[in-house]
Coordinates of C-alpha atoms in Angstrom, one line a residue:
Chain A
X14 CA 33.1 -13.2 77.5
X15 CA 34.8 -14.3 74.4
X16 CA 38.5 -14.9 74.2
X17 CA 41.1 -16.8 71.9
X18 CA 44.5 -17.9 73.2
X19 CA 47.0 -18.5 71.5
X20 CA 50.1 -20.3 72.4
X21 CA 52.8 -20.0 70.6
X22 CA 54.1 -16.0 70.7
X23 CA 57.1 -16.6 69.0
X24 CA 58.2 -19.6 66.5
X25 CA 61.2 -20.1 64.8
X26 CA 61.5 -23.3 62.4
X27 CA 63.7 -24.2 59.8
X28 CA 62.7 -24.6 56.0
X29 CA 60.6 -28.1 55.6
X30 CA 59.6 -28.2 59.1
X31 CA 56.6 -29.1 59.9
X32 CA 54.1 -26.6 62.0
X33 CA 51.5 -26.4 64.0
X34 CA 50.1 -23.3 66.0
X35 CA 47.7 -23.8 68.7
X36 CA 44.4 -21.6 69.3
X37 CA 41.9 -22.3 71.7
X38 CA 38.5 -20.1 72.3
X39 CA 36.0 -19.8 75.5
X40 CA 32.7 -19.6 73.9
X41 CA 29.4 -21.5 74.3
X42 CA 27.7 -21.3 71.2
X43 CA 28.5 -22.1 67.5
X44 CA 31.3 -20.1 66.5
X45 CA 33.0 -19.1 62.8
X46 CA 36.7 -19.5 62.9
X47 CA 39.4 -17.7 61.4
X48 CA 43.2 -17.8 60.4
X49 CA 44.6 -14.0 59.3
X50 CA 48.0 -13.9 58.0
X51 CA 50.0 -10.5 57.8
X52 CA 53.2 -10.7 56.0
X53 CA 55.9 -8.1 56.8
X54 CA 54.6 -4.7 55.6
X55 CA 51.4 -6.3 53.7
X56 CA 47.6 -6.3 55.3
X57 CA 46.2 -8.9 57.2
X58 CA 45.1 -11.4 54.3
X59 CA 42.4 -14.5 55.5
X60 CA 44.4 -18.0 55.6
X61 CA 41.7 -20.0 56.0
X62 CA 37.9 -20.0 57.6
X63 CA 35.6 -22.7 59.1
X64 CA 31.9 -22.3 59.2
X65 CA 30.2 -25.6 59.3
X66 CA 30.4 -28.9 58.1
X67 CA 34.3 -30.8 57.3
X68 CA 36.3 -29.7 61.0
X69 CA 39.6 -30.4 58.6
X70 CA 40.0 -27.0 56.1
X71 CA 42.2 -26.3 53.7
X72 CA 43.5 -22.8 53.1
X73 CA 46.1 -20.9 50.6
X74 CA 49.2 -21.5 50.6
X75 CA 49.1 -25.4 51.5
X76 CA 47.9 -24.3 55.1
X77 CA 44.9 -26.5 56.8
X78 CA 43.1 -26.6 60.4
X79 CA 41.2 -28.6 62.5
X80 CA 38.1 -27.7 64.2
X81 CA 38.0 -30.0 67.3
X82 CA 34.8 -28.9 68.9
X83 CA 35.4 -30.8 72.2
X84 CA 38.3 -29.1 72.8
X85 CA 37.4 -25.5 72.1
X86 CA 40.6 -25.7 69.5
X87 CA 41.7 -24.6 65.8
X88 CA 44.9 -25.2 65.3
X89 CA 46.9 -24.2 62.2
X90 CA 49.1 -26.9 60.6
X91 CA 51.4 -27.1 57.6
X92 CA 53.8 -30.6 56.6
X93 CA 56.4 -28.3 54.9
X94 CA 57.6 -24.6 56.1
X95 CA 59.0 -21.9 53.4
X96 CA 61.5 -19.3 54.1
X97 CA 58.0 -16.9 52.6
X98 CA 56.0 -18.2 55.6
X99 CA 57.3 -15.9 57.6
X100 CA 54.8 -13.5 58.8
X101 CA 52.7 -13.1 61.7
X102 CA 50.1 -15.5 62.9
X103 CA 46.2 -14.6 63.8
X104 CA 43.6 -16.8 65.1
X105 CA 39.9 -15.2 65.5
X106 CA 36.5 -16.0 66.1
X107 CA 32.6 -14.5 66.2
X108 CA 29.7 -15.8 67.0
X109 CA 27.8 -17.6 64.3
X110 CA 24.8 -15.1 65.0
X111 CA 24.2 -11.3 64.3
X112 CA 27.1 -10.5 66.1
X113 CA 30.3 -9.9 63.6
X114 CA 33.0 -8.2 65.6
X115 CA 36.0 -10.4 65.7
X116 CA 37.7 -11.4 68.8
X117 CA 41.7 -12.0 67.9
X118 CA 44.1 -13.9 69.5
X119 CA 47.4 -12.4 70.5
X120 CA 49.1 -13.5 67.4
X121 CA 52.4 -15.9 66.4
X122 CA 55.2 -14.4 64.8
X123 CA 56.8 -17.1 62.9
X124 CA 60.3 -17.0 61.5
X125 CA 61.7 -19.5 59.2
X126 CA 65.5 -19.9 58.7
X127 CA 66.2 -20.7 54.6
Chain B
X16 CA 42.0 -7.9 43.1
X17 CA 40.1 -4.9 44.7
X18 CA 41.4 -3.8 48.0
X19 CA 40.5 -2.0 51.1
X20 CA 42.5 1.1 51.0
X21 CA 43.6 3.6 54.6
X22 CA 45.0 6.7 54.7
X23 CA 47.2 8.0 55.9
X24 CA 49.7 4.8 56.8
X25 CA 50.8 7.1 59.6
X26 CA 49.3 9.8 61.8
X27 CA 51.1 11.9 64.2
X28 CA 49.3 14.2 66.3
X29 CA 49.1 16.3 69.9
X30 CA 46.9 15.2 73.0
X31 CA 43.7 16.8 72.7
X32 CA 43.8 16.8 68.9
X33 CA 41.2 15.9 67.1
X34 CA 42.1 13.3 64.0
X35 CA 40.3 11.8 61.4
X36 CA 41.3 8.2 59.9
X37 CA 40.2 7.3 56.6
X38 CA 39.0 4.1 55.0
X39 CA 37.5 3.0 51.5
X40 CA 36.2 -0.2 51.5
X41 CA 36.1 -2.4 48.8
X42 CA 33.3 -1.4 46.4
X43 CA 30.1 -2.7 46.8
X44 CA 30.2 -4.1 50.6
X45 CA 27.9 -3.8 53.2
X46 CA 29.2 -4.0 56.4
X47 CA 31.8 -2.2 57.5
X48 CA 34.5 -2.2 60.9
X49 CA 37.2 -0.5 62.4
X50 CA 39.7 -2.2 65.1
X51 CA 42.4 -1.1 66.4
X52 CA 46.1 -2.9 68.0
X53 CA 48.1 -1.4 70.5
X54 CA 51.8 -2.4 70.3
X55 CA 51.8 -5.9 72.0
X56 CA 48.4 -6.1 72.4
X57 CA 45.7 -8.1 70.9
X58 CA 43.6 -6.7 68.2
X59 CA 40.5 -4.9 69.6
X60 CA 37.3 -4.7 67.7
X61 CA 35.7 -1.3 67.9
X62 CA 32.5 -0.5 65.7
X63 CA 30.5 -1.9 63.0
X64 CA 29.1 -0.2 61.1
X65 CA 26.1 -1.2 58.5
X66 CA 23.0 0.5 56.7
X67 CA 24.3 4.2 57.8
X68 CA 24.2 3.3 61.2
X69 CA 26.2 1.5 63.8
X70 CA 25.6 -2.3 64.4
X71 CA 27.8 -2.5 67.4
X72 CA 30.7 -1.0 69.5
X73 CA 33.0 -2.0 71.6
X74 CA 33.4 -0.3 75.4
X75 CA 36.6 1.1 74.1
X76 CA 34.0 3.2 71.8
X77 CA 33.1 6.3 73.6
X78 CA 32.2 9.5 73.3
X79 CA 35.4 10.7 71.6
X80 CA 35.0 8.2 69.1
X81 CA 32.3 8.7 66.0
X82 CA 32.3 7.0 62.7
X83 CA 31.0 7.7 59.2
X84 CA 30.4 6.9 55.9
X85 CA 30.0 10.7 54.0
X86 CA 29.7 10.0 50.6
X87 CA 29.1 6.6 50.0
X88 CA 33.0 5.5 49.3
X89 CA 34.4 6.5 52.7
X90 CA 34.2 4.9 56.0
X91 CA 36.2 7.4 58.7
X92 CA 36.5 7.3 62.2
X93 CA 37.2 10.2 64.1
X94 CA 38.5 10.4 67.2
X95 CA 37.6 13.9 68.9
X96 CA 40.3 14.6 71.7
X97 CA 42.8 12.1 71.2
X98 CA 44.7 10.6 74.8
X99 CA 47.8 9.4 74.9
X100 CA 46.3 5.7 75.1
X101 CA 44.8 6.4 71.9
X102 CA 48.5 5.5 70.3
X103 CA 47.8 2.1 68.1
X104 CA 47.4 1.0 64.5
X105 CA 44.0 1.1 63.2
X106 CA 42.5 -1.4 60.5
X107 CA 39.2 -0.7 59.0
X108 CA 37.8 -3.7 57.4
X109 CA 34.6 -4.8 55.1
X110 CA 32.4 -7.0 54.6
X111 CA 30.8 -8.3 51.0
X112 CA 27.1 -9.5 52.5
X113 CA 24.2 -9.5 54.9
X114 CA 25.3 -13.0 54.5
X115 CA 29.0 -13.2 55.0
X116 CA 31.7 -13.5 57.6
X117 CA 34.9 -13.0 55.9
X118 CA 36.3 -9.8 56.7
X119 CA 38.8 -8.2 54.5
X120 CA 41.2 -5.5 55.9
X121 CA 43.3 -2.1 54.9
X122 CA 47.2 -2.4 55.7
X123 CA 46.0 0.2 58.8
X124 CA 47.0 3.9 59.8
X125 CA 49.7 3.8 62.2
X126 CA 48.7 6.4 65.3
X127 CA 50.9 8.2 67.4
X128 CA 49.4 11.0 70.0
X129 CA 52.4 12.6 71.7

């Protein structure tokens, strides 16, 4: 069965750190990948998507991630934290078929000190 | 920037209550999705929902679950005896296109069963 790990629950950084999230997904075939973002009392709000084609993609916000397909992995990176990045952390995938339900990782909550 | 809308934010209601949670997707979409999160939990998907019929549903979808889309603007999911277990949020989410994977999502309905 599907599944996404991710392996940061809880991350606290300071402003201008750098940060990277992991996420890592069993699945055979050719997946779509997804970063949600949910800022506190807001909706969950798409960060950034990969269907095909570049592995590096660039989302709102000065967020990117890398599809590395060898290692099952699409982490979530950003040079420069702000104090408004603070919000919780989603990584999800489906299969690149018919089938659309979304199978979410446990989620990073990420604090950032001003 | 049109919106998926839920109501209400919260629900509290009795074991062995029926309750209906209610959804308006975002005009002109297609597909449509409910999940749900227990507290500290991952997000579960539960149905999808497309053409006046469900596409696909979850083994958490049973009997006392039914979805529906009434009069063309609403999406509700109805859960006929809720459980105890049944406490979560719920997100309904929509989809523009036959064609696309992005999933945009309500801020959720916050369900307690006491």
């Amino acid at each position: 069965a599907q599944s996404v790990s991710q392996h940061n629950h809880h991350v606290i950084l300071s402003e201008a750190a750098s940060l990277e999230l992991g996420c890592n997904y069993s699945y055979g075939g050719t997946v779509n990948l997804f970063w949600y973002v949910q800022y506190p009392g807001q909706h969950l709000q798409l960060l950034l998507k990969y269907f095909s084609g570049d592995p590096l993609v660039k989302g709102i916000k000065g967020f990117e991630a890398e599809f590395i397909k060898s290692k099952f992995s699409f982490n979530l990176r950003k040079p420069s934290v702000q104090w408004s990045d603070t919000a919780e952390y989603f990584c999800a995938v489906n299969n690149a078929g018919n089938n659309r339900k979304l199978i979410w990782g446990l989620g990073t909550s990420l604090g950032v000190n001003p | 920037e049109p919106e998926v809308t839920q109501t209400p934010s919260h629900q509290v209601t009795q074991m062995g209550q029926e309750v209906i949670l209610r959804c308006v997707p975002i005009s002109n979409h297609l597909y449509f999705y409910w999940y749900r999160q227990i507290l500290g939990q991952k997000v579960e998907f539960l149905v999808s929902f497309y053409n006046n019929e469900i596409s696909e549903k979850s083994e958490i979808f049973d009997d006392q679950f039914s979805v529906e889309r009434p009069d063309g603007s609403n999406f509700t999911l109805k859960i006929r005896s809720t459980k105890l277990e049944d406490s979560a949020m719920y997100f309904c989410a929509s989809t523009a296109t036959v064609n696309s994977y992005e999933q945009y999502f309500g801020p959720g309905t916050r369900l307690t069963v006491t």
